[in-house]
Tab-separated table of C-alpha atoms and ligand atoms in Angstrom:
chain	number	residue	atom	x	y	z
A	6	UNK	CA	-16.398	10.076	-1.254
A	7	UNK	CA	-19.148	10.523	1.348
A	8	UNK	CA	-22.445	8.495	1.419
A	9	UNK	CA	-25.674	9.824	2.652
A	10	UNK	CA	-27.900	8.366	5.204
A	11	UNK	CA	-30.387	5.942	3.366
A	12	UNK	CA	-33.420	7.333	5.397
A	13	UNK	CA	-32.966	10.767	3.995
A	14	UNK	CA	-33.103	9.549	0.327
A	15	UNK	CA	-36.939	9.619	0.059
A	16	UNK	CA	-36.908	13.191	1.432
A	17	UNK	CA	-35.166	14.423	-1.622
A	18	UNK	CA	-37.143	12.519	-4.381
A	19	UNK	CA	-39.809	14.249	-6.283
A	20	UNK	CA	-42.467	13.316	-8.917
A	21	UNK	CA	-41.797	14.150	-12.676
A	22	UNK	CA	-44.965	16.266	-12.520
A	23	UNK	CA	-43.471	18.651	-9.840
A	24	UNK	CA	-42.819	22.226	-10.592
A	25	UNK	CA	-39.677	24.263	-10.197
A	26	UNK	CA	-41.125	25.777	-7.015
A	27	UNK	CA	-41.590	22.272	-5.472
A	28	UNK	CA	-38.183	21.195	-6.568
A	29	UNK	CA	-36.570	24.304	-4.940
A	30	UNK	CA	-38.440	23.661	-1.739
A	31	UNK	CA	-37.034	20.126	-1.649
A	32	UNK	CA	-33.465	21.350	-2.486
A	33	UNK	CA	-33.688	23.864	0.228
A	34	UNK	CA	-34.772	21.319	2.818
A	35	UNK	CA	-32.210	18.629	1.818
A	36	UNK	CA	-28.410	18.760	2.257
A	37	UNK	CA	-27.002	17.939	-1.146
A	38	UNK	CA	-28.157	20.802	-3.351
A	39	UNK	CA	-30.164	18.401	-5.652
A	40	UNK	CA	-33.399	16.571	-6.022
A	41	UNK	CA	-34.009	13.192	-7.580
A	42	UNK	CA	-36.851	12.557	-10.025
A	43	UNK	CA	-38.474	9.137	-9.440
A	44	UNK	CA	-41.482	7.285	-11.112
A	45	UNK	CA	-44.675	7.789	-9.038
A	46	UNK	CA	-45.533	4.194	-9.028
A	47	UNK	CA	-42.460	2.210	-9.397
A	48	UNK	CA	-40.035	4.731	-7.569
A	49	UNK	CA	-37.507	3.950	-10.128
A	50	UNK	CA	-34.861	6.669	-10.825
A	51	UNK	CA	-35.659	8.997	-13.743
A	52	UNK	CA	-33.183	11.898	-13.341
A	53	UNK	CA	-31.313	14.358	-11.124
A	54	UNK	CA	-31.681	18.082	-10.922
A	55	UNK	CA	-29.183	20.244	-9.168
A	56	UNK	CA	-29.839	23.828	-7.856
A	57	UNK	CA	-27.418	24.954	-10.674
A	58	UNK	CA	-29.887	23.302	-13.258
A	59	UNK	CA	-32.915	25.160	-11.627
A	60	UNK	CA	-30.973	28.461	-11.737
A	61	UNK	CA	-30.015	27.998	-15.446
A	62	UNK	CA	-33.750	27.094	-16.275
A	63	UNK	CA	-34.920	30.421	-14.614
A	64	UNK	CA	-32.251	32.510	-16.299
A	65	UNK	CA	-33.550	31.030	-19.610
A	66	UNK	CA	-37.076	32.352	-18.974
A	67	UNK	CA	-38.575	29.506	-16.865
A	68	UNK	CA	-40.624	30.472	-13.820
A	69	UNK	CA	-41.562	28.768	-10.345
A	70	UNK	CA	-44.550	27.042	-12.032
A	71	UNK	CA	-42.637	25.550	-14.834
A	72	UNK	CA	-42.631	21.765	-14.742
A	73	UNK	CA	-39.353	20.251	-13.929
A	74	UNK	CA	-39.803	17.878	-16.909
A	75	UNK	CA	-38.873	20.946	-19.036
A	76	UNK	CA	-35.674	21.787	-17.121
A	77	UNK	CA	-32.739	20.943	-19.195
A	78	UNK	CA	-30.270	18.759	-17.282
A	79	UNK	CA	-26.962	17.047	-18.120
A	80	UNK	CA	-26.833	13.279	-18.257
A	81	UNK	CA	-26.489	11.872	-14.887
A	82	UNK	CA	-23.970	9.124	-14.000
A	83	UNK	CA	-25.378	6.245	-12.009
A	84	UNK	CA	-23.842	3.395	-10.267
A	85	UNK	CA	-25.115	0.052	-9.164
A	86	UNK	CA	-25.085	-1.446	-5.711
A	87	UNK	CA	-22.856	-4.212	-6.648
A	88	UNK	CA	-19.988	-1.744	-7.550
A	89	UNK	CA	-17.140	-1.386	-5.110
A	90	UNK	CA	-16.705	2.073	-3.473
A	91	UNK	CA	-13.411	2.581	-5.342
A	92	UNK	CA	-15.116	2.010	-8.770
A	93	UNK	CA	-17.854	4.629	-7.815
A	94	UNK	CA	-15.144	6.934	-6.532
A	95	UNK	CA	-13.557	6.705	-10.016
A	96	UNK	CA	-16.683	8.078	-11.608
A	97	UNK	CA	-16.483	11.431	-10.144
A	98	UNK	CA	-15.011	14.417	-12.091
A	99	UNK	CA	-15.027	18.144	-12.176
A	100	UNK	CA	-18.826	18.189	-13.072
A	101	UNK	CA	-20.113	14.888	-11.549
A	102	UNK	CA	-20.485	15.238	-7.716
A	103	UNK	CA	-23.573	13.329	-7.031
A	104	UNK	CA	-24.010	9.617	-8.050
A	105	UNK	CA	-27.237	7.740	-7.278
A	106	UNK	CA	-26.553	4.130	-6.521
A	107	UNK	CA	-29.376	1.891	-7.959
A	108	UNK	CA	-30.561	-1.635	-7.292
A	109	UNK	CA	-31.623	-4.073	-10.046
A	110	UNK	CA	-35.101	-2.333	-10.232
A	111	UNK	CA	-33.576	0.965	-10.824
A	112	UNK	CA	-34.451	2.346	-7.386
A	113	UNK	CA	-32.063	4.611	-5.472
A	114	UNK	CA	-30.601	2.614	-2.537
A	115	UNK	CA	-27.642	5.084	-1.629
A	116	UNK	CA	-26.120	8.378	-2.833
A	117	UNK	CA	-22.497	8.820	-3.382
A	118	UNK	CA	-21.156	12.349	-2.838
A	119	UNK	CA	-17.947	13.758	-3.979
A	120	UNK	CA	-16.127	14.915	-0.831
A	121	UNK	CA	-14.015	17.963	-1.530
A	122	UNK	CA	-11.645	18.395	1.189
A	123	UNK	CA	-9.500	21.578	1.108
A	124	UNK	CA	-6.854	20.283	3.521
A	125	UNK	CA	-5.114	16.869	2.918
A	126	UNK	CA	-3.332	15.651	6.070
A	127	UNK	CA	-0.367	13.365	5.700
A	128	UNK	CA	-1.776	10.750	8.221
A	129	UNK	CA	-5.030	10.362	9.888
A	130	UNK	CA	-6.627	7.410	11.759
A	131	UNK	CA	-9.337	5.284	10.276
A	132	UNK	CA	-11.969	4.661	12.994
A	133	UNK	CA	-15.416	3.347	12.624
A	134	UNK	CA	-18.256	1.532	14.254
A	135	UNK	CA	-16.301	-1.368	15.656
A	136	UNK	CA	-13.946	0.931	17.577
A	137	UNK	CA	-16.890	2.853	18.910
A	138	UNK	CA	-18.804	-0.308	19.969
A	139	UNK	CA	-15.780	-1.889	21.768
A	140	UNK	CA	-14.915	1.309	23.541
A	141	UNK	CA	-18.539	1.768	24.659
A	142	UNK	CA	-18.370	-1.699	25.924
A	143	UNK	CA	-15.410	-0.765	28.175
A	144	UNK	CA	-17.338	2.235	29.488
A	145	UNK	CA	-20.551	0.404	30.059
A	146	UNK	CA	-18.817	-2.482	31.791
A	147	UNK	CA	-16.550	-0.057	33.901
A	148	UNK	CA	-13.328	-1.749	32.631
A	149	UNK	CA	-11.511	1.339	31.562
A	150	UNK	CA	-8.046	0.808	33.137
A	151	UNK	CA	-5.229	-1.562	32.288
A	152	UNK	CA	-7.035	-4.847	33.231
A	153	UNK	CA	-9.749	-6.186	31.038
A	154	UNK	CA	-10.679	-8.572	28.370
A	155	UNK	CA	-9.532	-6.168	25.531
A	156	UNK	CA	-5.927	-6.076	26.612
A	157	UNK	CA	-5.681	-9.838	26.527
A	158	UNK	CA	-7.598	-10.098	23.295
A	159	UNK	CA	-5.525	-7.432	21.566
A	160	UNK	CA	-2.365	-9.120	22.685
A	161	UNK	CA	-3.434	-12.596	21.367
A	162	UNK	CA	-4.857	-11.183	17.964
A	163	UNK	CA	-1.538	-9.207	17.407
A	164	UNK	CA	0.516	-12.142	18.375
A	165	UNK	CA	-1.397	-14.285	15.734
A	166	UNK	CA	-1.155	-11.510	13.187
A	167	UNK	CA	2.692	-11.437	13.394
A	168	UNK	CA	3.056	-15.101	13.624
A	169	UNK	CA	4.802	-14.810	17.076
A	170	UNK	CA	4.043	-16.858	20.172
A	171	UNK	CA	3.770	-13.924	22.670
A	172	UNK	CA	2.587	-10.345	22.483
A	173	UNK	CA	2.818	-7.760	25.203
A	174	UNK	CA	0.788	-4.527	25.059
A	175	UNK	CA	2.540	-1.340	26.212
A	176	UNK	CA	1.813	2.491	26.675
A	177	UNK	CA	3.527	3.398	23.592
A	178	UNK	CA	6.242	2.265	20.984
A	179	UNK	CA	8.908	3.935	22.858
A	180	UNK	CA	8.145	2.105	26.208
A	181	UNK	CA	8.009	-1.100	24.087
A	182	UNK	CA	11.536	-0.451	22.874
A	183	UNK	CA	12.697	0.389	26.485
A	184	UNK	CA	11.148	-2.781	27.811
A	185	UNK	CA	12.665	-5.034	25.046
A	186	UNK	CA	16.170	-3.486	25.800
A	187	UNK	CA	15.489	-4.117	29.653
A	188	UNK	CA	14.463	-7.744	28.862
A	189	UNK	CA	17.684	-8.408	27.125
A	190	UNK	CA	19.576	-7.070	30.114
A	191	UNK	CA	21.127	-4.109	28.297
A	192	UNK	CA	22.518	-1.480	30.697
A	193	UNK	CA	25.151	1.155	31.388
A	194	UNK	CA	28.333	0.641	29.461
A	195	UNK	CA	26.717	-1.379	26.571
A	196	UNK	CA	26.333	-0.290	23.027
A	197	UNK	CA	23.411	-0.764	20.741
A	198	UNK	CA	23.670	-0.470	16.964
A	199	UNK	CA	20.913	1.651	15.350
A	200	UNK	CA	20.304	3.276	12.015
A	201	UNK	CA	20.766	7.095	12.128
A	202	UNK	CA	17.866	7.746	9.814
A	203	UNK	CA	14.917	6.856	12.099
A	204	UNK	CA	12.652	8.581	14.586
A	205	UNK	CA	14.569	9.712	17.636
A	206	UNK	CA	12.717	7.293	19.917
A	207	UNK	CA	14.826	4.435	18.601
A	208	UNK	CA	17.927	5.876	20.007
A	209	UNK	CA	16.450	7.392	23.086
A	210	UNK	CA	15.164	3.996	24.320
A	211	UNK	CA	18.726	2.792	24.249
A	212	UNK	CA	19.860	5.908	26.188
A	213	UNK	CA	17.292	5.356	28.871
A	214	UNK	CA	18.989	2.149	29.714
A	215	UNK	CA	22.295	3.828	30.215
A	216	UNK	CA	23.782	2.137	27.085
A	217	UNK	CA	25.081	4.106	24.003
A	218	UNK	CA	23.432	4.126	20.737
A	219	UNK	CA	25.983	3.627	17.693
A	220	UNK	CA	24.620	5.177	14.503
A	221	UNK	CA	25.002	3.440	11.189
A	222	UNK	CA	24.252	4.750	7.822
A	223	UNK	CA	21.478	3.745	5.479
A	224	UNK	CA	21.487	1.920	2.311
A	225	UNK	CA	20.129	3.859	-0.706
A	226	UNK	CA	17.842	1.056	-1.879
A	227	UNK	CA	15.683	0.668	1.174
A	228	UNK	CA	16.602	3.637	3.128
A	229	UNK	CA	17.134	1.327	6.014
A	230	UNK	CA	20.262	0.425	8.006
A	231	UNK	CA	23.039	-0.733	5.701
A	232	UNK	CA	24.038	-4.385	6.611
A	233	UNK	CA	27.496	-3.902	5.018
A	234	UNK	CA	28.265	-1.205	7.547
A	235	UNK	CA	27.137	-2.886	10.701
A	236	UNK	CA	30.180	-5.069	11.269
A	237	UNK	CA	32.562	-2.140	11.500
A	238	UNK	CA	30.342	-0.510	14.072
A	239	UNK	CA	30.509	-3.523	16.409
A	240	UNK	CA	32.777	-3.202	19.452
A	241	UNK	CA	33.426	-5.517	22.482
A	242	UNK	CA	30.728	-3.525	24.127
A	243	UNK	CA	27.969	-4.104	21.525
A	244	UNK	CA	24.917	-6.183	22.774
A	245	UNK	CA	22.247	-5.604	20.173
A	246	UNK	CA	21.246	-4.303	16.823
A	247	UNK	CA	17.963	-2.498	16.339
A	248	UNK	CA	16.929	-2.510	12.496
A	249	UNK	CA	14.171	-0.125	11.782
A	250	UNK	CA	11.539	-0.936	9.034
A	251	UNK	CA	11.363	2.744	8.059
A	252	UNK	CA	8.169	4.249	6.677
A	253	UNK	CA	6.864	0.777	6.271
A	254	UNK	CA	9.688	-0.867	4.192
A	255	UNK	CA	11.410	-3.838	5.802
A	256	UNK	CA	14.990	-3.708	6.502
A	257	UNK	CA	17.216	-6.460	4.851
A	258	UNK	CA	17.028	-8.925	7.773
A	259	UNK	CA	18.972	-12.031	6.614
A	260	UNK	CA	22.459	-10.259	6.643
A	261	UNK	CA	21.532	-8.436	9.836
A	262	UNK	CA	20.572	-11.730	11.570
A	263	UNK	CA	23.720	-13.499	10.172
A	264	UNK	CA	26.004	-10.832	11.561
A	265	UNK	CA	24.127	-10.809	14.875
A	266	UNK	CA	24.487	-14.659	15.161
A	267	UNK	CA	28.145	-14.590	14.400
A	268	UNK	CA	28.756	-11.864	17.086
A	269	UNK	CA	26.333	-13.112	19.567
A	270	UNK	CA	24.186	-10.036	19.469
A	271	UNK	CA	20.372	-9.781	19.994
A	272	UNK	CA	18.066	-8.341	17.339
A	273	UNK	CA	15.327	-5.953	18.317
A	274	UNK	CA	13.135	-5.089	15.111
A	275	UNK	CA	11.690	-1.565	15.398
A	276	UNK	CA	8.524	-2.133	13.435
A	277	UNK	CA	6.775	1.002	14.886
A	278	UNK	CA	6.035	2.030	11.316
A	279	UNK	CA	5.560	-1.243	9.567
A	280	UNK	CA	2.457	-3.227	10.677
A	281	UNK	CA	1.856	-5.984	8.186
A	282	UNK	CA	5.071	-5.351	6.225
A	283	UNK	CA	6.792	-8.602	5.057
A	284	UNK	CA	10.301	-9.612	4.584
A	285	UNK	CA	10.641	-12.524	2.208
A	286	UNK	CA	6.991	-13.344	2.997
A	287	UNK	CA	7.264	-13.238	6.693
A	288	UNK	CA	5.739	-10.430	8.696
A	289	UNK	CA	8.139	-8.129	10.327
A	290	UNK	CA	8.368	-7.965	14.027
A	291	UNK	CA	8.393	-11.590	14.238
A	292	UNK	CA	11.733	-12.125	12.545
A	293	UNK	CA	14.405	-11.014	15.271
A	294	UNK	CA	14.510	-11.870	18.919
A	295	UNK	CA	12.046	-9.249	19.833
A	296	UNK	CA	9.807	-6.818	17.813
A	297	UNK	CA	8.087	-3.731	18.663
A	298	UNK	CA	5.276	-1.662	17.297
A	299	UNK	CA	3.720	1.680	17.885
A	300	UNK	CA	0.065	2.585	17.680
A	301	UNK	CA	0.294	6.181	17.910
A	302	UNK	CA	-2.574	8.142	16.216
A	303	UNK	CA	-0.703	8.461	12.807
A	304	UNK	CA	0.346	4.761	12.520
A	305	UNK	CA	-0.971	2.195	10.184
A	306	UNK	CA	-3.351	0.993	12.963
A	307	UNK	CA	-3.753	2.998	16.112
A	308	UNK	CA	-4.944	3.043	19.708
A	309	UNK	CA	-4.309	6.740	20.121
A	310	UNK	CA	-1.095	6.090	22.103
A	311	UNK	CA	-0.005	2.535	22.428
A	312	UNK	CA	2.710	-0.074	21.652
A	313	UNK	CA	3.179	-3.899	21.358
A	314	UNK	CA	6.152	-6.197	21.880
A	315	UNK	CA	6.253	-9.606	20.104
A	316	UNK	CA	8.629	-12.370	20.820
A	317	UNK	CA	8.873	-16.258	20.519
A	318	UNK	CA	10.846	-16.383	23.857
A	319	UNK	CA	8.764	-17.039	26.991
A	320	UNK	CA	11.519	-15.712	29.284
A	321	UNK	CA	11.622	-12.375	27.446
A	322	UNK	CA	7.822	-12.183	27.427
A	323	UNK	CA	7.748	-12.692	31.310
A	324	UNK	CA	10.458	-10.213	31.915
A	325	UNK	CA	8.891	-7.577	29.752
A	326	UNK	CA	5.517	-8.099	31.749
A	327	UNK	CA	7.415	-7.822	34.934
A	328	UNK	CA	9.145	-4.505	33.883
A	329	UNK	CA	5.900	-3.201	32.279
A	330	UNK	CA	4.006	-3.423	35.755
A	331	UNK	CA	6.299	-1.660	38.254
A	332	UNK	CA	8.644	-4.710	38.477
A	333	UNK	CA	5.900	-6.423	40.607
A	334	UNK	CA	6.046	-10.265	40.860
A	335	UNK	CA	2.850	-11.694	39.325
A	336	UNK	CA	2.820	-14.236	42.233
A	337	UNK	CA	3.345	-11.856	45.036
A	338	UNK	CA	1.409	-8.561	45.253
A	339	UNK	CA	3.449	-5.333	45.908
A	340	UNK	CA	6.656	-7.249	45.967
A	341	UNK	CA	9.205	-5.801	43.556
A	342	UNK	CA	12.562	-7.657	42.717
A	343	UNK	CA	13.514	-5.319	40.012
A	344	UNK	CA	13.141	-1.553	39.182
A	345	UNK	CA	10.077	-1.464	36.992
A	346	UNK	CA	7.872	1.021	35.241
A	347	UNK	CA	4.312	1.764	34.564
A	348	UNK	CA	4.141	1.107	30.851
A	349	UNK	CA	0.799	-0.571	30.585
A	350	UNK	CA	-1.927	-0.014	27.816
A	351	UNK	CA	-5.502	0.712	29.064
A	352	UNK	CA	-8.567	-1.539	28.316
A	353	UNK	CA	-10.070	1.478	26.290
A	354	UNK	CA	-7.050	1.707	24.090
A	355	UNK	CA	-6.880	-2.075	23.690
A	356	UNK	CA	-10.572	-1.949	22.611
A	357	UNK	CA	-9.689	0.359	19.811
A	358	UNK	CA	-6.659	-1.972	19.009
A	359	UNK	CA	-8.859	-5.017	18.744
A	360	UNK	CA	-11.082	-3.270	16.205
A	361	UNK	CA	-8.116	-2.015	14.398
A	362	UNK	CA	-6.519	-5.561	14.040
A	363	UNK	CA	-9.861	-6.802	12.903
A	364	UNK	CA	-9.629	-4.263	10.070
A	365	UNK	CA	-5.887	-4.204	9.396
A	366	UNK	CA	-6.006	-6.054	6.157
A	367	UNK	CA	-8.465	-3.639	4.618
A	368	UNK	CA	-6.453	-0.702	5.782
A	369	UNK	CA	-3.262	-1.955	4.461
A	370	UNK	CA	-4.994	-2.912	1.133
A	371	UNK	CA	-6.237	0.725	0.773
A	372	UNK	CA	-2.743	2.054	1.503
A	373	UNK	CA	-1.221	-0.291	-1.110
A	374	UNK	CA	-3.814	0.995	-3.663
A	375	UNK	CA	-3.038	4.489	-2.818
A	376	UNK	CA	0.707	3.828	-3.260
A	377	UNK	CA	0.078	2.112	-6.545
A	378	UNK	CA	-1.917	5.145	-7.817
A	379	UNK	CA	0.874	7.489	-6.614
A	380	UNK	CA	3.429	5.537	-8.406
A	381	UNK	CA	1.748	5.505	-11.685
A	382	UNK	CA	1.464	9.204	-11.721
A	383	UNK	CA	4.581	10.393	-9.956
A	384	UNK	CA	6.942	7.712	-11.465
A	385	UNK	CA	7.090	9.725	-14.647
A	386	UNK	CA	7.619	13.236	-13.165
A	387	UNK	CA	11.137	14.216	-13.809
A	388	UNK	CA	13.116	14.816	-10.642
A	389	UNK	CA	10.701	12.595	-8.359
A	390	UNK	CA	11.777	9.344	-7.023
A	391	UNK	CA	9.024	6.934	-5.785
A	392	UNK	CA	9.546	5.173	-2.390
A	393	UNK	CA	11.667	2.095	-2.220
A	394	UNK	CA	10.350	-1.413	-3.013
A	395	UNK	CA	12.774	-4.237	-2.730
A	396	UNK	CA	11.834	-7.328	-4.615
A	397	UNK	CA	11.950	-9.274	-1.358
A	398	UNK	CA	9.727	-6.787	0.325
A	399	UNK	CA	6.214	-5.960	1.122
A	400	UNK	CA	6.218	-2.258	1.662
A	401	UNK	CA	3.061	-1.096	3.497
A	402	UNK	CA	3.882	2.559	2.932
A	403	UNK	CA	3.122	3.881	6.465
A	404	UNK	CA	3.887	7.358	5.032
A	405	UNK	CA	4.214	7.460	1.155
A	406	UNK	CA	7.532	9.238	0.867
A	407	UNK	CA	9.283	10.410	-2.223
A	408	UNK	CA	12.677	11.996	-2.967
A	409	UNK	CA	13.086	15.245	-4.891
A	410	UNK	CA	16.109	15.705	-7.077
A	411	UNK	CA	16.767	19.426	-7.009
A	412	UNK	CA	19.133	19.386	-9.911
A	413	UNK	CA	16.092	18.586	-12.209
A	414	UNK	CA	13.685	21.253	-10.858
A	415	UNK	CA	12.140	22.235	-7.598
A	416	UNK	CA	13.844	21.853	-4.155
A	417	UNK	CA	12.280	19.618	-1.464
A	418	UNK	CA	11.773	22.694	0.842
A	419	UNK	CA	10.242	24.696	-1.968
A	420	UNK	CA	7.956	21.878	-2.990
A	421	UNK	CA	6.719	21.477	0.663
A	422	UNK	CA	5.948	25.213	0.907
A	423	UNK	CA	4.065	25.275	-2.380
A	424	UNK	CA	2.053	22.170	-1.557
A	425	UNK	CA	1.236	23.474	1.809
A	426	UNK	CA	-0.195	26.707	0.061
A	427	UNK	CA	-2.549	24.334	-1.886
A	428	UNK	CA	-3.819	22.690	1.256
A	429	UNK	CA	-1.574	19.558	0.867
A	430	UNK	CA	0.264	18.588	4.066
A	431	UNK	CA	3.624	16.930	3.721
A	432	UNK	CA	6.512	16.243	6.131
A	433	UNK	CA	10.174	16.064	5.664
A	434	UNK	CA	11.960	12.884	6.340
A	435	UNK	CA	13.457	12.435	9.964
A	436	UNK	CA	16.689	14.398	10.325
A	437	UNK	CA	19.386	11.840	11.011
A	438	UNK	CA	19.964	11.167	14.656
A	439	UNK	CA	23.613	11.595	14.607
A	440	UNK	CA	22.977	15.191	13.697
A	441	UNK	CA	20.521	15.884	16.361
A	442	UNK	CA	21.550	18.435	19.069
A	443	UNK	CA	21.290	15.612	21.782
A	444	UNK	CA	23.540	13.216	20.034
A	445	UNK	CA	25.604	15.142	17.463
A	446	UNK	CA	28.341	12.508	17.003
A	447	UNK	CA	30.127	14.465	14.176
A	448	UNK	CA	29.850	11.448	11.904
A	449	UNK	CA	29.467	11.917	8.264
A	450	UNK	CA	26.719	9.415	7.202
A	451	UNK	CA	26.146	10.552	3.558
A	452	UNK	CA	23.321	8.430	2.529
A	453	UNK	CA	21.162	9.223	5.663
A	454	UNK	CA	21.997	12.905	5.375
A	455	UNK	CA	21.121	12.848	1.520
A	456	UNK	CA	17.830	11.026	1.913
A	457	UNK	CA	16.885	13.256	4.709
A	458	UNK	CA	17.524	16.423	2.872
A	459	UNK	CA	15.689	15.220	-0.267
A	460	UNK	CA	12.714	13.297	1.193
A	461	UNK	CA	9.230	14.227	2.016
A	462	UNK	CA	6.077	12.273	2.822
A	463	UNK	CA	2.762	12.889	1.002
A	464	UNK	CA	-0.885	12.259	2.294
A	465	UNK	CA	-1.298	8.657	2.395
A	466	UNK	CA	-3.976	7.603	4.999
A	467	UNK	CA	-6.117	4.635	4.179
A	468	UNK	CA	-9.118	6.987	3.940
A	469	UNK	CA	-7.581	9.116	1.297
A	470	UNK	CA	-9.821	9.117	-1.942
A	471	UNK	CA	-8.406	8.506	-5.422
A	472	UNK	CA	-9.355	11.919	-6.693
A	473	UNK	CA	-7.364	13.367	-3.661
A	474	UNK	CA	-4.334	11.249	-4.636
A	475	UNK	CA	-4.724	12.662	-8.230
A	476	UNK	CA	-4.846	16.086	-6.827
A	477	UNK	CA	-1.703	15.755	-5.106
A	478	UNK	CA	0.006	14.153	-8.232
A	479	UNK	CA	-1.335	16.893	-10.472
A	480	UNK	CA	-0.172	19.695	-7.975
A	481	UNK	CA	3.500	18.086	-7.894
A	482	UNK	CA	3.692	17.610	-11.718
A	483	UNK	CA	2.383	21.134	-12.367
A	484	UNK	CA	4.782	22.746	-9.935
A	485	UNK	CA	7.768	20.732	-11.268
A	486	UNK	CA	6.917	21.439	-14.961
A	487	UNK	CA	6.587	25.250	-14.148
A	488	UNK	CA	9.925	25.226	-12.497
A	489	UNK	CA	11.676	23.172	-15.182
A	490	UNK	CA	10.125	25.466	-17.831
A	491	UNK	CA	11.125	28.770	-16.267
A	492	UNK	CA	14.804	27.714	-15.767
B	15	PLP	C1	10.735	4.121	14.121
B	15	PLP	C2	9.857	4.428	15.330
B	15	PLP	N1	10.385	3.847	16.527
B	15	PLP	C3	9.762	4.225	17.703
B	15	PLP	C4	8.733	5.047	17.649
B	15	PLP	C5	8.045	5.438	18.998
B	15	PLP	O1	6.705	5.056	19.023
B	15	PLP	P1	5.675	5.912	20.128
B	15	PLP	O2	5.573	7.338	19.420
B	15	PLP	O3	4.488	5.102	20.109
B	15	PLP	O4	6.473	6.070	21.328
B	15	PLP	C6	8.247	5.691	16.536
B	15	PLP	C7	7.063	6.651	16.514
B	15	PLP	O5	6.859	7.291	15.782
B	15	PLP	C8	8.862	5.442	15.339
B	15	PLP	O6	8.600	5.995	14.200
């Protein structure tokens, strides 16, 4: 739904005594293809005439001097200013595309317009006035590099958000993972246990340290690392486990932490995709020894590129800061006791991050509402399985991802193709890392392989409108029914 600038409302209001010619002139000058009829004295709303209504009136014998009062028009839907955006958005249908929003005196205070997007992306950022204002502040104040008030503010806001004592901002989620591993002292000859079904960065960061990623299969219930298979992957070289909260659904942390404790292993949570997700009521990222997040442009909240590390351990936090800044001692300039990196986040990126953290609850709420709407409609489509939702989990649906059971109808790849031809973007699930050319371990990890070959992510950004969710659901059920009926 799009709203129109309030200042422009008066320009598209006309008196009931106007003629079709006057109405056409106003329609022509305006940008919504319609005019509002308002009372000359009270300015209260009397009706709406679209260019289509005018065309039909002329075809029926009207002329330019006909009074608009005589133009036949369908009943207009109106909203009130106390209604929520979502409620107004629900009022649109195939015919109603313009809804005046009225105050208590029936005056137009806003206009809601149906926003027909042809192309629906899988994920897009939600950026607004706050982001613009904080970024402008960086530019006006000349603080655009990696020192500045927004970096500190972003770190402290994010630490609070995760319930962690320390947060360290980084250039991206991959560098955050790398720094977490360095802080734990992981190096050549070590092994680190990771799920195979995740984005490649989880394993690559391990490889950067010289250690070896050891891949474990997923559990079908959550698509995350299967805790029952971790123990058999542990060797004398194992130093850490990296559970990933895939697509926004938390991994089952209790058994993972128990195994880690009993084998003296560290736990790094890869929460790159799961800002705000909860495991048994606790925010992910702050559960293991160290947690990392990504703020890439398609993530739940974003800084364009960016990352964050959270921990309760002050030694880890200090070491991470040391490695992040070229290994330079904070107490002695240009003195480098360790090999460090430039993995810093800029003040401009952090400024966006501060605005995003301030809005994170409403962004997540919008994503949960979208997921709920998807589930209500897709839950009953044969051959479609909705994303996991363990009873102990708050899934934040980074990407709303479904499974397609080919035996009932269409295949995953065919569905992707058909949706694409309808302007609906999707993404296949990540191919498991044990099968990737650079790792190719020859393992047979059936669950990860099965999920990856059947799964796809649907459009699910926080800005997606309900009618757009409905469009995706209609498309999937129509395609699926057609395939089933032609078998
Ligand atoms: C699970 C996971 N880990 C790590 C990363 C790396 O984050 P970034 O792209 O910010 O480097 C991503 C990014 O998509 C991810 O999905």
